[in-house]
Each structure stands twice: as structure tokens, then as C-alpha cells.
Amino acid sequence: MDRTAQLTAHALDREIAYDPLSAPTAGQRSVHVRAARVLTDNWTGTSTVPSRSLYPHQWSWDSAFIAIGLRHLSPLRAQTELETLLAAQWADGRIPHIVFNPSVPLDAYFPSPDFWRSSTAGRAAGAPRTVQTSGIVQPPVHALAAWLVHRADPGLSRARGFLANVYPRLAAWHRYLLHRRDLGGGGLASVVHPWEQGMDNSPCWDAPLARVTPAPARSFRRADLDHGAAEDRPTDLDYGRYVRLATDYRDAEYADRTREFAVEDPAFNALLIASEHALARIARELGATGTARHARAERLTAALVDRLWDPEKEIFLCRDLRGGGPIPERSVSGLVPLILPELPPEIAAALVRTLGGPHFGTGTRLVPSYDLLGEAFDPHRYWRGPAWFNTGWLLERGLREHGERDRADALREALVRTADASGFAEYVDPYTGEACGAAGFSWTAALALDLHHQRQAPHDEPHSEPHNERQNLGKS
């Protein structure tokens, strides 16, 4: 057996491996086992569905977060998760937000493949012909995930050529966002649909969406309400507007010219910047310098601060490119830039204050998705207030990045404990931890697993490069 085959077989042996050294107590063992069971139950053979009932296909940023947790169970499976997603990339560089499983009935999820018509409507943009996808995108956390997956088992990664295979695709993805999606001309990527930003019905979208004429309710059927409570989901009016935007984008053959909805979002761009830093590390692993990517990440950080930072509110705000300015709503998206290593110290300190203050931190177990004092706050309705585990994971990482170790430790413990107690719920009431949405949700299990392993070996994977190493990187 050659070395690659040996490493691959070794990884498969560890498919749902349990390392007793990483979880010394019975209680911690059970967290590991229960999270691993969710990921095993949701595995299709080539990728992981977010939820067997509510989300029966592969989702883009879900798979990135899932891979981060899978690396602790099977680095091979984590690599396969990302490779499967990237195999559906369009020729223009976009990574679609859904890759459809052809064995799933069309009526199991809406919008279904026959709505998006990717292979025909997306032909000019280079949509693949052998797989059906959506035509919009989701936040670019993929390069960060790829780097962390590589670090979990560098020997297997090198033997399989994992980074060499994914790097060109990830680079094309970033080029698409930086060139095709700079709709505001200020250097930041824009989203053209609320689903692209990932926080689908955030109050940040209320004003931009108010300009959109909704599709008639009779023109679509919401499959999500078959599996989730209506009071936890977006309203029919919101959904009608989502459908209208997606229809118009499809009918324009997914061309990224002037769109009715165009917003610069802080979390989307922060994840792009964090992934640029990760691409620099991948480039160095592959023998290049990575200096140009680090320099680009620094320029993007400066643009993010210049265009979206609000010093009075002490939070980053979305910018409505069609409405002419910042959107005043405070959302967890405005806290996510805390993950950035080059964020000015005074801004990082202000974000920490906001995170612990009355808008996000008073009396809560976990960080809400929206301003606790906002008029639109609802502790149970999707992204209008509930706490989500992916944003919690990002904020834990950001706190640790900027030296807030005690706060990061407290958030990590709360995330792991609440994820497990909720049955790895899709999202929870930020005050009580009550489960909302789908149960056995994959990224909740994956990120709880990742935080659990960090708890046992917190220095195994530094969140960023050492400060002196970053200082020594040249500009290109």
C-alpha cells in the first residue's frame, strides 16, 4: 500500500474516532459522541446536509463550518466536504449557496433546482452542466475552513494534494467577489440577495427589501413551514420579496450588474478578509510568499473601517448601495469583524464593549443575532434575535484574537453547553437557550465539537499568525 493509500485508510479508520486524551471526563465524552452522531447521521457519503428534514441538500457556508468540526473526527471527510462543494463552482468563480442532491424530490425544498435553472440560466456565467445549483452565493469562509482542515492532518493533506487542488478554486472565488461584486466601487464585496449574507431575515434588510415588489404568494410554496414553526421563520411577505429578487437575478442570467438590492455587509466582508489571510498561509504552504494576499487583506480591512464603521454606535453597519448610506440597525454582523487580526486596537476594544453592553450582552446566555433593544427584536424569529452557533464561534475566535481570553473562555463554555442541551438546535432563544428551528443541526454540532476540542488543547491551532511574523511580511 502506498503512502497516500495508507493515510487515506488511516483517516477512514478515524471516521467517528474518539480520542480519550481530548475529553477526559464522561460528561465531556458524551458531548463529543453526541455531536459526532449528528454529523454521522447527516452525512450523505460525499457531503453533509445541514438538517435531514429542513435542509436536504448541501449548503455553502454550512459545509465550511461543518468541515471545521469534521476535522476532529475524520480529516479525510472534512477535506471531501469542501472538495464536493468546490466541484460545483461556476466558471466565473462563484461558489453557489446550494448544491442540489438529484435524489431528493423537487418538492422537498423551495426554491428547488427547477426554480434556479442553473444549467440554462447560468450558462453565460459558467454554471456546471452536470450538477444543479442555486445562482446566488454565501459568505466566503471556505479558505479559512480549508486551512484549518489542512492543519488537522498535514500529512494526509499533502499526500492527497488537498491544498494544491483547492487553492486555485478558492483564489477564483475571491477574484469573483473582489471584482464582480464590488458594486459600490469602494473595494468591498456586495450581496445582491439577503440569502447571500446568510442572515436571511435580519432587520438590516427591512429598508432595502421595502423597495422590492413581492412575488405573489400563489407563485411558490414554502416547504420550510412543513418542518418549522411559522413564528420562528421569515414572514410570507419577506419570502415573497426573496423570491422576487431571486427570480429577477435568474432572469438576468445571473449577471452582476446594477441590482435592485445591493448591500455591503460587515460580516460577509470580514469573512472574506479572514479567508484572504488563510489563502496567504495556504500559498506559503504551497511554496509561494503569500505577501500579496496579506497586503490585500490589510487594504480590505482599511476599506471595511472606512466604509462601514460607526464610531458613535461602536459597531459596523451595513451600507445600502441603492438607498445611499448606512443602515442604522445593530446586528451581530457588525460584531463579526472582531475576528480580524489587523483591526485597529481602539475599534477592537469598542466592539468588545458593544458585545458586553446592553444591545447584545445584558442578561443573555449567548450573543443574539440582533439588537436586544431594537424595535424588531424577536427572541425566536430566525435572524431577528435568536442566538446562532456559527456567529458565536466567530465571536469566540475574535475575542481570543484580541487577547480577551476570559471572555472567550466564558463564551466557549456557554456555546458548548447550550448546543448540547438544546439537542444541537439550529438556533436558540438568547435568554433561555430554548431550542428553535431544526434539531440535530450540523454546523451546531460541528462547531460545538471544535470548541470542545479547543477546550482540551487550546493552543493546538493559533487563531492567527504570531504578531512578529505578520510584521515581517512584505507588501507587493
mmCIF file of N, CA, C and O in Angstrom, residues 388-424:
data_model
loop_
_atom_site.group_PDB
_atom_site.id
_atom_site.type_symbol
_atom_site.label_atom_id
_atom_site.label_comp_id
_atom_site.label_asym_id
_atom_site.label_seq_id
_atom_site.Cartn_x
_atom_site.Cartn_y
_atom_site.Cartn_z
ATOM 1 N N TRP A 388 -27.230 32.243 17.300
ATOM 2 C CA TRP A 388 -26.772 31.210 16.372
ATOM 3 C C TRP A 388 -25.357 30.784 16.757
ATOM 4 O O TRP A 388 -24.552 31.587 17.226
ATOM 5 N N PHE A 389 -25.041 29.533 16.491
ATOM 6 C CA PHE A 389 -23.771 28.984 16.963
ATOM 7 C C PHE A 389 -22.599 29.320 16.048
ATOM 8 O O PHE A 389 -21.466 29.389 16.499
ATOM 9 N N ASN A 390 -22.871 29.574 14.768
ATOM 10 C CA ASN A 390 -21.753 29.955 13.902
ATOM 11 C C ASN A 390 -21.257 31.363 14.224
ATOM 12 O O ASN A 390 -20.046 31.616 14.256
ATOM 13 N N THR A 391 -22.181 32.290 14.488
ATOM 14 C CA THR A 391 -21.729 33.638 14.862
ATOM 15 C C THR A 391 -21.077 33.614 16.247
ATOM 16 O O THR A 391 -20.114 34.344 16.487
ATOM 17 N N GLY A 392 -21.582 32.770 17.142
ATOM 18 C CA GLY A 392 -20.937 32.619 18.446
ATOM 19 C C GLY A 392 -19.518 32.099 18.307
ATOM 20 O O GLY A 392 -18.593 32.568 18.984
ATOM 21 N N TRP A 393 -19.327 31.127 17.417
ATOM 22 C CA TRP A 393 -17.982 30.578 17.173
ATOM 23 C C TRP A 393 -17.050 31.661 16.641
ATOM 24 O O TRP A 393 -15.893 31.765 17.066
ATOM 25 N N LEU A 394 -17.542 32.481 15.721
ATOM 26 C CA LEU A 394 -16.720 33.557 15.167
ATOM 27 C C LEU A 394 -16.356 34.586 16.239
ATOM 28 O O LEU A 394 -15.214 35.063 16.297
ATOM 29 N N LEU A 395 -17.305 34.931 17.101
ATOM 30 C CA LEU A 395 -17.026 35.922 18.142
ATOM 31 C C LEU A 395 -16.081 35.364 19.196
ATOM 32 O O LEU A 395 -15.225 36.095 19.710
ATOM 33 N N GLU A 396 -16.194 34.084 19.512
ATOM 34 C CA GLU A 396 -15.235 33.469 20.428
ATOM 35 C C GLU A 396 -13.829 33.567 19.852
ATOM 36 O O GLU A 396 -12.871 33.894 20.561
ATOM 37 N N ARG A 397 -13.722 33.313 18.572
ATOM 38 C CA ARG A 397 -12.424 33.399 17.895
ATOM 39 C C ARG A 397 -11.902 34.838 17.900
ATOM 40 O O ARG A 397 -10.720 35.087 18.115
ATOM 41 N N GLY A 398 -12.820 35.787 17.687
ATOM 42 C CA GLY A 398 -12.419 37.191 17.679
ATOM 43 C C GLY A 398 -11.973 37.672 19.040
ATOM 44 O O GLY A 398 -10.979 38.407 19.160
ATOM 45 N N LEU A 399 -12.691 37.295 20.083
ATOM 46 C CA LEU A 399 -12.272 37.667 21.442
ATOM 47 C C LEU A 399 -10.885 37.123 21.745
ATOM 48 O O LEU A 399 -10.028 37.834 22.304
ATOM 49 N N ARG A 400 -10.643 35.885 21.375
ATOM 50 C CA ARG A 400 -9.329 35.285 21.643
ATOM 51 C C ARG A 400 -8.246 35.964 20.811
ATOM 52 O O ARG A 400 -7.116 36.145 21.278
ATOM 53 N N GLU A 401 -8.600 36.331 19.585
ATOM 54 C CA GLU A 401 -7.654 37.023 18.698
ATOM 55 C C GLU A 401 -7.137 38.312 19.330
ATOM 56 O O GLU A 401 -5.968 38.669 19.173
ATOM 57 N N HIS A 402 -8.017 39.011 20.058
ATOM 58 C CA HIS A 402 -7.646 40.317 20.598
ATOM 59 C C HIS A 402 -7.379 40.278 22.104
ATOM 60 O O HIS A 402 -7.515 41.300 22.790
ATOM 61 N N GLY A 403 -6.986 39.114 22.598
ATOM 62 C CA GLY A 403 -6.484 39.000 23.966
ATOM 63 C C GLY A 403 -7.537 38.932 25.047
ATOM 64 O O GLY A 403 -7.197 38.998 26.232
ATOM 65 N N GLU A 404 -8.825 38.774 24.676
ATOM 66 C CA GLU A 404 -9.902 38.704 25.665
ATOM 67 C C GLU A 404 -10.130 37.239 26.063
ATOM 68 O O GLU A 404 -11.187 36.655 25.834
ATOM 69 N N ARG A 405 -9.129 36.660 26.699
ATOM 70 C CA ARG A 405 -9.158 35.216 26.961
ATOM 71 C C ARG A 405 -10.298 34.818 27.897
ATOM 72 O O ARG A 405 -10.989 33.829 27.644
ATOM 73 N N ASP A 406 -10.505 35.550 28.969
ATOM 74 C CA ASP A 406 -11.559 35.172 29.925
ATOM 75 C C ASP A 406 -12.941 35.249 29.282
ATOM 76 O O ASP A 406 -13.779 34.358 29.482
ATOM 77 N N ARG A 407 -13.185 36.306 28.506
ATOM 78 C CA ARG A 407 -14.472 36.413 27.819
ATOM 79 C C ARG A 407 -14.637 35.295 26.793
ATOM 80 O O ARG A 407 -15.726 34.737 26.628
ATOM 81 N N ALA A 408 -13.546 34.982 26.087
ATOM 82 C CA ALA A 408 -13.607 33.909 25.089
ATOM 83 C C ALA A 408 -13.882 32.565 25.762
ATOM 84 O O ALA A 408 -14.697 31.772 25.271
ATOM 85 N N ASP A 409 -13.224 32.318 26.890
ATOM 86 C CA ASP A 409 -13.457 31.054 27.613
ATOM 87 C C ASP A 409 -14.904 30.939 28.061
ATOM 88 O O ASP A 409 -15.526 29.881 27.941
ATOM 89 N N ALA A 410 -15.451 32.041 28.574
ATOM 90 C CA ALA A 410 -16.838 32.014 29.049
ATOM 91 C C ALA A 410 -17.800 31.772 27.885
ATOM 92 O O ALA A 410 -18.763 30.989 28.015
ATOM 93 N N LEU A 411 -17.557 32.418 26.750
ATOM 94 C CA LEU A 411 -18.425 32.223 25.597
ATOM 95 C C LEU A 411 -18.306 30.797 25.066
ATOM 96 O O LEU A 411 -19.308 30.163 24.713
ATOM 97 N N ARG A 412 -17.100 30.281 25.031
ATOM 98 C CA ARG A 412 -16.897 28.908 24.562
ATOM 99 C C ARG A 412 -17.684 27.914 25.418
ATOM 100 O O ARG A 412 -18.377 27.030 24.903
ATOM 101 N N GLU A 413 -17.588 28.055 26.735
ATOM 102 C CA GLU A 413 -18.308 27.139 27.624
ATOM 103 C C GLU A 413 -19.813 27.250 27.415
ATOM 104 O O GLU A 413 -20.532 26.244 27.386
ATOM 105 N N ALA A 414 -20.311 28.475 27.268
ATOM 106 C CA ALA A 414 -21.746 28.670 27.071
ATOM 107 C C ALA A 414 -22.206 28.074 25.740
ATOM 108 O O ALA A 414 -23.289 27.474 25.662
ATOM 109 N N LEU A 415 -21.400 28.200 24.702
ATOM 110 C CA LEU A 415 -21.762 27.654 23.404
ATOM 111 C C LEU A 415 -21.822 26.131 23.439
ATOM 112 O O LEU A 415 -22.786 25.525 22.945
ATOM 113 N N VAL A 416 -20.799 25.499 24.023
ATOM 114 C CA VAL A 416 -20.773 24.032 24.070
ATOM 115 C C VAL A 416 -21.927 23.510 24.921
ATOM 116 O O VAL A 416 -22.648 22.582 24.533
ATOM 117 N N ARG A 417 -22.126 24.120 26.073
ATOM 118 C CA ARG A 417 -23.174 23.666 26.990
ATOM 119 C C ARG A 417 -24.567 23.838 26.368
ATOM 120 O O ARG A 417 -25.406 22.927 26.429
ATOM 121 N N THR A 418 -24.815 24.990 25.750
ATOM 122 C CA THR A 418 -26.135 25.253 25.183
ATOM 123 C C THR A 418 -26.379 24.401 23.938
ATOM 124 O O THR A 418 -27.498 23.915 23.720
ATOM 125 N N ALA A 419 -25.361 24.212 23.123
ATOM 126 C CA ALA A 419 -25.513 23.363 21.942
ATOM 127 C C ALA A 419 -25.934 21.956 22.346
ATOM 128 O O ALA A 419 -26.883 21.381 21.789
ATOM 129 N N ASP A 420 -25.251 21.409 23.318
ATOM 130 C CA ASP A 420 -25.555 20.051 23.763
ATOM 131 C C ASP A 420 -26.940 19.977 24.406
ATOM 132 O O ASP A 420 -27.748 19.096 24.087
ATOM 133 N N ALA A 421 -27.234 20.915 25.289
ATOM 134 C CA ALA A 421 -28.517 20.894 26.000
ATOM 135 C C ALA A 421 -29.696 21.085 25.061
ATOM 136 O O ALA A 421 -30.803 20.598 25.333
ATOM 137 N N SER A 422 -29.507 21.786 23.954
ATOM 138 C CA SER A 422 -30.595 22.067 23.021
ATOM 139 C C SER A 422 -30.785 20.961 21.989
ATOM 140 O O SER A 422 -31.652 21.086 21.114
ATOM 141 N N GLY A 423 -29.997 19.899 22.068
ATOM 142 C CA GLY A 423 -30.068 18.871 21.033
ATOM 143 C C GLY A 423 -29.440 19.335 19.736
ATOM 144 O O GLY A 423 -29.830 18.913 18.664
ATOM 145 N N PHE A 424 -28.426 20.229 19.861
ATOM 146 C CA PHE A 424 -27.733 20.800 18.707
ATOM 147 C C PHE A 424 -28.742 21.472 17.777
ATOM 148 O O PHE A 424 -28.826 21.184 16.577
#
